[in-house]
CSV table of C-alpha atoms in Angstrom, one decimal:
chain,number,residue,atom,x,y,z
I,1,UNK,CA,0.0,0.0,0.0
I,2,UNK,CA,1.3,3.5,-0.9
I,3,UNK,CA,0.6,6.4,1.4
I,4,UNK,CA,1.0,10.1,1.5
I,5,UNK,CA,1.6,11.9,4.8
I,6,UNK,CA,0.0,15.2,5.7
I,7,UNK,CA,1.5,17.1,8.7
I,8,UNK,CA,0.8,20.6,9.8
I,9,UNK,CA,1.2,23.0,12.7
I,10,UNK,CA,-1.1,26.0,13.0
I,11,UNK,CA,0.5,28.9,14.9
I,12,UNK,CA,3.6,30.6,16.1
I,13,UNK,CA,3.0,28.9,19.4
I,14,UNK,CA,4.1,25.7,17.8
I,15,UNK,CA,7.3,24.9,16.0
I,16,UNK,CA,8.6,23.1,13.0
I,17,UNK,CA,9.6,20.3,15.4
I,18,UNK,CA,5.9,19.5,15.7
I,19,UNK,CA,5.9,18.5,12.0
I,20,UNK,CA,9.1,16.5,12.4
I,21,UNK,CA,7.6,14.6,15.3
I,22,UNK,CA,4.4,13.9,13.4
I,23,UNK,CA,6.4,12.6,10.4
I,24,UNK,CA,8.7,10.5,12.5
I,25,UNK,CA,5.8,8.8,14.3
I,26,UNK,CA,4.0,8.2,11.0
I,27,UNK,CA,7.2,6.8,9.4
I,28,UNK,CA,7.6,4.3,12.3
I,29,UNK,CA,3.9,3.3,12.0
I,30,UNK,CA,4.3,2.8,8.2
I,31,UNK,CA,7.4,0.7,8.6
I,32,UNK,CA,5.7,-1.6,11.0
I,33,UNK,CA,2.6,-1.9,8.8
I,34,UNK,CA,4.6,-2.4,5.5
I,35,UNK,CA,3.2,0.9,4.1
I,36,UNK,CA,5.3,2.7,1.5
I,37,UNK,CA,5.3,6.5,1.9
I,38,UNK,CA,5.4,8.0,-1.5
I,39,UNK,CA,5.0,11.7,-0.7
I,40,UNK,CA,5.0,14.0,2.4
I,41,UNK,CA,2.9,17.2,2.4
I,42,UNK,CA,3.5,19.8,5.1
I,43,UNK,CA,2.0,23.2,5.9
I,44,UNK,CA,3.7,25.4,8.5
I,45,UNK,CA,1.8,28.0,10.5
I,46,UNK,CA,-1.5,27.2,8.7
I,47,UNK,CA,-4.8,26.9,10.5
I,48,UNK,CA,-7.1,24.0,9.6
I,49,UNK,CA,-10.1,26.2,10.1
I,50,UNK,CA,-9.7,27.0,6.4
I,51,UNK,CA,-8.6,25.2,3.3
I,52,UNK,CA,-6.2,28.0,2.4
I,53,UNK,CA,-3.2,25.6,2.8
I,54,UNK,CA,-1.1,25.2,-0.3
I,55,UNK,CA,0.3,21.7,0.4
I,56,UNK,CA,-3.1,20.4,1.6
I,57,UNK,CA,-4.7,21.5,-1.7
I,58,UNK,CA,-1.8,20.0,-3.6
I,59,UNK,CA,-2.3,16.7,-1.8
I,60,UNK,CA,-6.0,16.7,-2.7
I,61,UNK,CA,-5.2,17.4,-6.3
I,62,UNK,CA,-2.5,14.7,-6.3
I,63,UNK,CA,-5.1,12.2,-5.0
I,64,UNK,CA,-6.5,12.1,-8.5
I,65,UNK,CA,-3.3,10.6,-10.0
I,66,UNK,CA,-3.0,7.3,-8.1
I,67,UNK,CA,0.2,8.3,-6.3
I,68,UNK,CA,-1.1,6.9,-3.0
I,69,UNK,CA,-4.0,4.8,-1.6
I,70,UNK,CA,-4.2,6.4,1.8
I,71,UNK,CA,-3.3,9.6,3.5
I,72,UNK,CA,-1.9,9.2,7.0
I,73,UNK,CA,-2.3,12.0,9.5
I,74,UNK,CA,-1.3,12.3,13.2
I,75,UNK,CA,-4.8,13.5,14.3
I,76,UNK,CA,-8.0,14.4,12.5
I,77,UNK,CA,-7.5,18.0,13.4
I,78,UNK,CA,-4.4,18.1,11.2
I,79,UNK,CA,-6.7,17.4,8.2
I,80,UNK,CA,-9.4,20.0,9.0
I,81,UNK,CA,-11.1,21.7,11.9
I,82,UNK,CA,-14.1,22.7,9.8
I,83,UNK,CA,-16.6,19.8,9.5
I,84,UNK,CA,-17.9,21.0,6.2
I,85,UNK,CA,-14.4,21.2,4.7
I,86,UNK,CA,-13.6,17.9,6.2
I,87,UNK,CA,-16.7,16.2,4.7
I,88,UNK,CA,-16.1,17.9,1.3
I,89,UNK,CA,-12.4,16.8,1.0
I,90,UNK,CA,-13.1,13.3,2.4
I,91,UNK,CA,-15.7,12.9,-0.4
I,92,UNK,CA,-13.2,14.0,-3.0
I,93,UNK,CA,-10.6,11.5,-1.6
I,94,UNK,CA,-13.2,8.7,-1.6
I,95,UNK,CA,-14.1,9.5,-5.2
I,96,UNK,CA,-10.4,9.2,-6.0
I,97,UNK,CA,-10.1,5.9,-4.2
I,98,UNK,CA,-8.0,7.3,-1.3
I,99,UNK,CA,-8.7,6.6,2.4
I,100,UNK,CA,-7.8,8.9,5.3
I,101,UNK,CA,-6.0,7.1,8.2
I,102,UNK,CA,-5.5,8.8,11.5
I,103,UNK,CA,-2.5,7.7,13.5
I,104,UNK,CA,-2.2,8.9,17.1
I,105,UNK,CA,1.2,8.3,18.8
I,106,UNK,CA,3.2,11.4,19.6
């Protein structure tokens, strides 16, 4: 199974290390599960209350091309904090044959 990783932090109160910690934990999980990570998308200092996140939108677009079967995130709030945006983008991913997998372990 091929996967993309999406990691994000939202404010100046958090640091880039937050993204590294998310990616490190997801990489460990993927290794244990035999999942191949094909691409990593990160948005720094971007709130999930909006979809105005360049790498997030790139990931959604890339989901059309069969580059990955699943997107792994640390927590659901890394994907979206707006339930309407969340439902909208999950629908697009489903149409493109991509699942969303939440991984909690940081």
